[in-house]
């Protein structure tokens, strides 16, 4: 076992391994190798043209799903190193967590799920796993990226019981109510920390949120007042940046300390103990969690459901819906490979080919395709 890893960290020498056996790499660890496969994937490169909150063409400075994923990974790695968890595994999960996301962010995911209602629905976490397990076509010997079990386990953050039953080993924990590795738990929270903070920044930049509104949130107001007292003449952009960097520092520090406390109390001796622990061990303190949830609710109310956002949501949902029904009606509107797969399938399997094709699109590709289908 590596000297830098805690006993409860994921350790490749005790991994459940890959679906298809491969020779070990001479120069890299197995989770490093997973991370590299993820960054070389087609789905990863597409993230740069996929919406996080603001549609890709709304402005050059907003987060995209790629920069979001990098920020998630940055938070995750910091905490992993501080807690002696597996940094490479954490990074791999964080970079892969949104690979299955549709174009147009949550608006896209919601409408594709609605279109797929009679065919088993659409869940973006499950789709991320489908991307790495089946949809990427890179290797001569297998479909997908053939990632380690622990990477796949971490990517599948949530899953309905119905789908879990069809996934074999990686779905079992949802039926048995077990926990994923600490690296998986951490990646999930790193995602929430990243979006809560960068959405404040993007919301202010877009003019959809105001500093006055945000000062109703203690998690923002406390560091904001601190910075203003320290630098009374600071201009707004730097004042906001100094506030948000403190917000991230505060929540990450709290997460590390609270998780240390929980690990000490539960004293897991291995990753198996972590999985059996009954509840997640990676956690913010109750006080910080309340503030975090309060900010999340605030963002839902004032940013994600802002009238300007909703107008865009209606527009992009029509794009996805039109594409879905156009391809269902005539599969030959899709590229030959998808058209062939759809014409060889029926019912839910056929609809799944259409969903895979749409989910893989970037925002602008979906818009261009929509123009050609509608025109
Ligand atoms: Mg995310």
Tab-separated table of N, CA, C and O in Angstrom, residues 38-39 43-48 50-52 63-77 90-101 128 187 190-191 194-195 198:
chain	number	residue	atom	x	y	z
A	38	UNK	N	-9.998	9.559	-19.694
A	38	UNK	CA	-11.141	10.493	-19.646
A	38	UNK	C	-10.794	11.787	-20.391
A	38	UNK	O	-11.574	12.274	-21.205
A	39	UNK	N	-9.600	12.341	-20.140
A	39	UNK	CA	-9.269	13.612	-20.803
A	39	UNK	C	-9.043	13.420	-22.313
A	39	UNK	O	-9.158	14.369	-23.072
A	43	UNK	N	-16.147	12.726	-25.500
A	43	UNK	CA	-17.166	13.364	-24.649
A	43	UNK	C	-16.548	14.475	-23.800
A	43	UNK	O	-17.174	15.503	-23.563
A	44	UNK	N	-15.314	14.282	-23.340
A	44	UNK	CA	-14.661	15.307	-22.513
A	44	UNK	C	-14.413	16.574	-23.326
A	44	UNK	O	-14.671	17.678	-22.861
A	45	UNK	N	-13.936	16.428	-24.541
A	45	UNK	CA	-13.659	17.617	-25.363
A	45	UNK	C	-14.940	18.374	-25.720
A	45	UNK	O	-14.924	19.577	-25.896
A	46	UNK	N	-16.047	17.629	-25.790
A	46	UNK	CA	-17.318	18.308	-26.098
A	46	UNK	C	-17.801	19.205	-24.959
A	46	UNK	O	-18.621	20.096	-25.174
A	47	UNK	N	-17.320	18.937	-23.730
A	47	UNK	CA	-17.820	19.695	-22.574
A	47	UNK	C	-17.567	21.195	-22.708
A	47	UNK	O	-18.265	22.000	-22.117
A	48	UNK	N	-16.570	21.549	-23.493
A	48	UNK	CA	-16.245	22.967	-23.649
A	48	UNK	C	-17.371	23.719	-24.362
A	48	UNK	O	-17.519	24.921	-24.189
A	50	UNK	N	-20.637	22.882	-24.013
A	50	UNK	CA	-21.920	22.546	-23.376
A	50	UNK	C	-22.201	23.507	-22.234
A	50	UNK	O	-21.294	23.872	-21.474
A	51	UNK	N	-23.463	23.855	-22.101
A	51	UNK	CA	-23.911	24.795	-21.069
A	51	UNK	C	-23.703	24.269	-19.662
A	51	UNK	O	-23.988	23.105	-19.386
A	52	UNK	N	-23.242	25.146	-18.772
A	52	UNK	CA	-23.336	24.863	-17.342
A	52	UNK	C	-24.641	25.496	-16.844
A	52	UNK	O	-25.594	24.814	-16.547
A	63	UNK	N	-18.915	30.040	-17.036
A	63	UNK	CA	-18.459	28.651	-16.950
A	63	UNK	C	-19.134	27.827	-18.042
A	63	UNK	O	-20.325	27.996	-18.323
A	64	UNK	N	-18.362	26.924	-18.602
A	64	UNK	CA	-18.933	25.893	-19.456
A	64	UNK	C	-18.861	24.609	-18.637
A	64	UNK	O	-18.300	24.597	-17.527
A	65	UNK	N	-19.379	23.535	-19.190
A	65	UNK	CA	-19.318	22.292	-18.438
A	65	UNK	C	-17.862	21.795	-18.302
A	65	UNK	O	-17.536	21.069	-17.373
A	66	UNK	N	-17.005	22.232	-19.183
A	66	UNK	CA	-15.595	21.853	-19.061
A	66	UNK	C	-14.922	22.607	-17.908
A	66	UNK	O	-14.290	21.993	-17.050
A	67	UNK	N	-15.064	23.932	-17.890
A	67	UNK	CA	-14.392	24.675	-16.810
A	67	UNK	C	-15.033	24.337	-15.464
A	67	UNK	O	-14.344	24.284	-14.452
A	68	UNK	N	-16.341	24.059	-15.462
A	68	UNK	CA	-16.984	23.563	-14.234
A	68	UNK	C	-16.295	22.281	-13.767
A	68	UNK	O	-15.914	22.160	-12.604
A	69	UNK	N	-16.093	21.338	-14.683
A	69	UNK	CA	-15.476	20.056	-14.308
A	69	UNK	C	-14.066	20.254	-13.767
A	69	UNK	O	-13.645	19.566	-12.828
A	70	UNK	N	-13.335	21.215	-14.347
A	70	UNK	CA	-11.980	21.493	-13.853
A	70	UNK	C	-12.025	22.083	-12.440
A	70	UNK	O	-11.195	21.758	-11.592
A	71	UNK	N	-13.013	22.934	-12.180
A	71	UNK	CA	-13.130	23.516	-10.838
A	71	UNK	C	-13.540	22.453	-9.815
A	71	UNK	O	-13.075	22.465	-8.670
A	72	UNK	N	-14.399	21.535	-10.227
A	72	UNK	CA	-14.791	20.424	-9.341
A	72	UNK	C	-13.543	19.615	-8.983
A	72	UNK	O	-13.291	19.290	-7.815
A	73	UNK	N	-12.751	19.335	-10.008
A	73	UNK	CA	-11.546	18.540	-9.800
A	73	UNK	C	-10.548	19.242	-8.878
A	73	UNK	O	-9.901	18.623	-8.031
A	74	UNK	N	-10.462	20.549	-9.016
A	74	UNK	CA	-9.547	21.338	-8.186
A	74	UNK	C	-9.946	21.258	-6.708
A	74	UNK	O	-9.102	21.038	-5.840
A	75	UNK	N	-11.247	21.419	-6.431
A	75	UNK	CA	-11.736	21.303	-5.044
A	75	UNK	C	-11.493	19.877	-4.546
A	75	UNK	O	-10.970	19.656	-3.447
A	76	UNK	N	-11.847	18.904	-5.371
A	76	UNK	CA	-11.717	17.504	-4.979
A	76	UNK	C	-10.285	17.125	-4.655
A	76	UNK	O	-10.011	16.483	-3.642
A	77	UNK	N	-9.358	17.556	-5.485
A	77	UNK	CA	-7.947	17.189	-5.278
A	77	UNK	C	-7.390	17.802	-4.008
A	77	UNK	O	-6.623	17.171	-3.277
A	90	UNK	N	-9.826	10.603	-7.348
A	90	UNK	CA	-10.723	11.754	-7.155
A	90	UNK	C	-10.763	12.602	-8.421
A	90	UNK	O	-11.842	12.995	-8.886
A	91	UNK	N	-9.601	12.865	-8.981
A	91	UNK	CA	-9.522	13.686	-10.188
A	91	UNK	C	-10.259	13.013	-11.351
A	91	UNK	O	-11.014	13.666	-12.080
A	92	UNK	N	-10.050	11.719	-11.498
A	92	UNK	CA	-10.710	10.993	-12.600
A	92	UNK	C	-12.229	11.092	-12.470
A	92	UNK	O	-12.931	11.390	-13.450
A	93	UNK	N	-12.756	10.870	-11.264
A	93	UNK	CA	-14.220	10.922	-11.073
A	93	UNK	C	-14.736	12.338	-11.339
A	93	UNK	O	-15.737	12.529	-12.028
A	94	UNK	N	-14.030	13.335	-10.794
A	94	UNK	CA	-14.483	14.729	-10.965
A	94	UNK	C	-14.503	15.119	-12.444
A	94	UNK	O	-15.446	15.752	-12.913
A	95	UNK	N	-13.477	14.748	-13.177
A	95	UNK	CA	-13.416	15.142	-14.594
A	95	UNK	C	-14.473	14.416	-15.426
A	95	UNK	O	-14.921	14.918	-16.444
A	96	UNK	N	-14.880	13.233	-14.953
A	96	UNK	CA	-15.839	12.435	-15.739
A	96	UNK	C	-17.289	12.654	-15.321
A	96	UNK	O	-18.198	12.208	-16.024
A	97	UNK	N	-17.529	13.354	-14.207
A	97	UNK	CA	-18.865	13.294	-13.597
A	97	UNK	C	-19.965	13.844	-14.514
A	97	UNK	O	-21.111	13.431	-14.409
A	98	UNK	N	-19.639	14.762	-15.422
A	98	UNK	CA	-20.678	15.348	-16.274
A	98	UNK	C	-20.567	14.922	-17.742
A	98	UNK	O	-21.186	15.538	-18.619
A	99	UNK	N	-19.806	13.870	-18.020
A	99	UNK	CA	-19.617	13.451	-19.418
A	99	UNK	C	-20.937	13.111	-20.116
A	99	UNK	O	-21.049	13.225	-21.327
A	100	UNK	N	-21.942	12.702	-19.327
A	100	UNK	CA	-23.210	12.293	-19.935
A	100	UNK	C	-24.212	13.418	-20.025
A	100	UNK	O	-25.377	13.185	-20.368
A	101	UNK	N	-23.785	14.639	-19.683
A	101	UNK	CA	-24.744	15.731	-19.687
A	101	UNK	C	-25.168	16.109	-21.102
A	101	UNK	O	-24.372	16.120	-22.014
A	128	UNK	N	-23.452	9.356	-17.951
A	128	UNK	CA	-21.993	9.495	-17.816
A	128	UNK	C	-21.349	8.115	-17.760
A	128	UNK	O	-20.299	7.876	-18.361
A	187	UNK	N	-16.133	13.595	-4.507
A	187	UNK	CA	-16.379	14.178	-5.831
A	187	UNK	C	-17.788	14.748	-5.918
A	187	UNK	O	-18.010	15.798	-6.519
A	190	UNK	N	-17.709	17.991	-3.962
A	190	UNK	CA	-16.881	18.971	-4.692
A	190	UNK	C	-17.698	19.589	-5.830
A	190	UNK	O	-17.574	20.786	-6.120
A	191	UNK	N	-18.544	18.793	-6.458
A	191	UNK	CA	-19.433	19.282	-7.525
A	191	UNK	C	-20.351	20.372	-6.964
A	191	UNK	O	-20.450	21.474	-7.517
A	194	UNK	N	-18.413	23.536	-6.056
A	194	UNK	CA	-17.986	24.278	-7.254
A	194	UNK	C	-19.153	25.064	-7.836
A	194	UNK	O	-19.038	26.261	-8.082
A	195	UNK	N	-20.315	24.410	-8.045
A	195	UNK	CA	-21.381	25.167	-8.733
A	195	UNK	C	-21.991	26.240	-7.858
A	195	UNK	O	-22.313	27.319	-8.333
A	198	UNK	N	-19.327	29.121	-8.242
A	198	UNK	CA	-19.133	29.766	-9.543
A	198	UNK	C	-20.445	30.317	-10.098
A	198	UNK	O	-20.430	31.263	-10.882
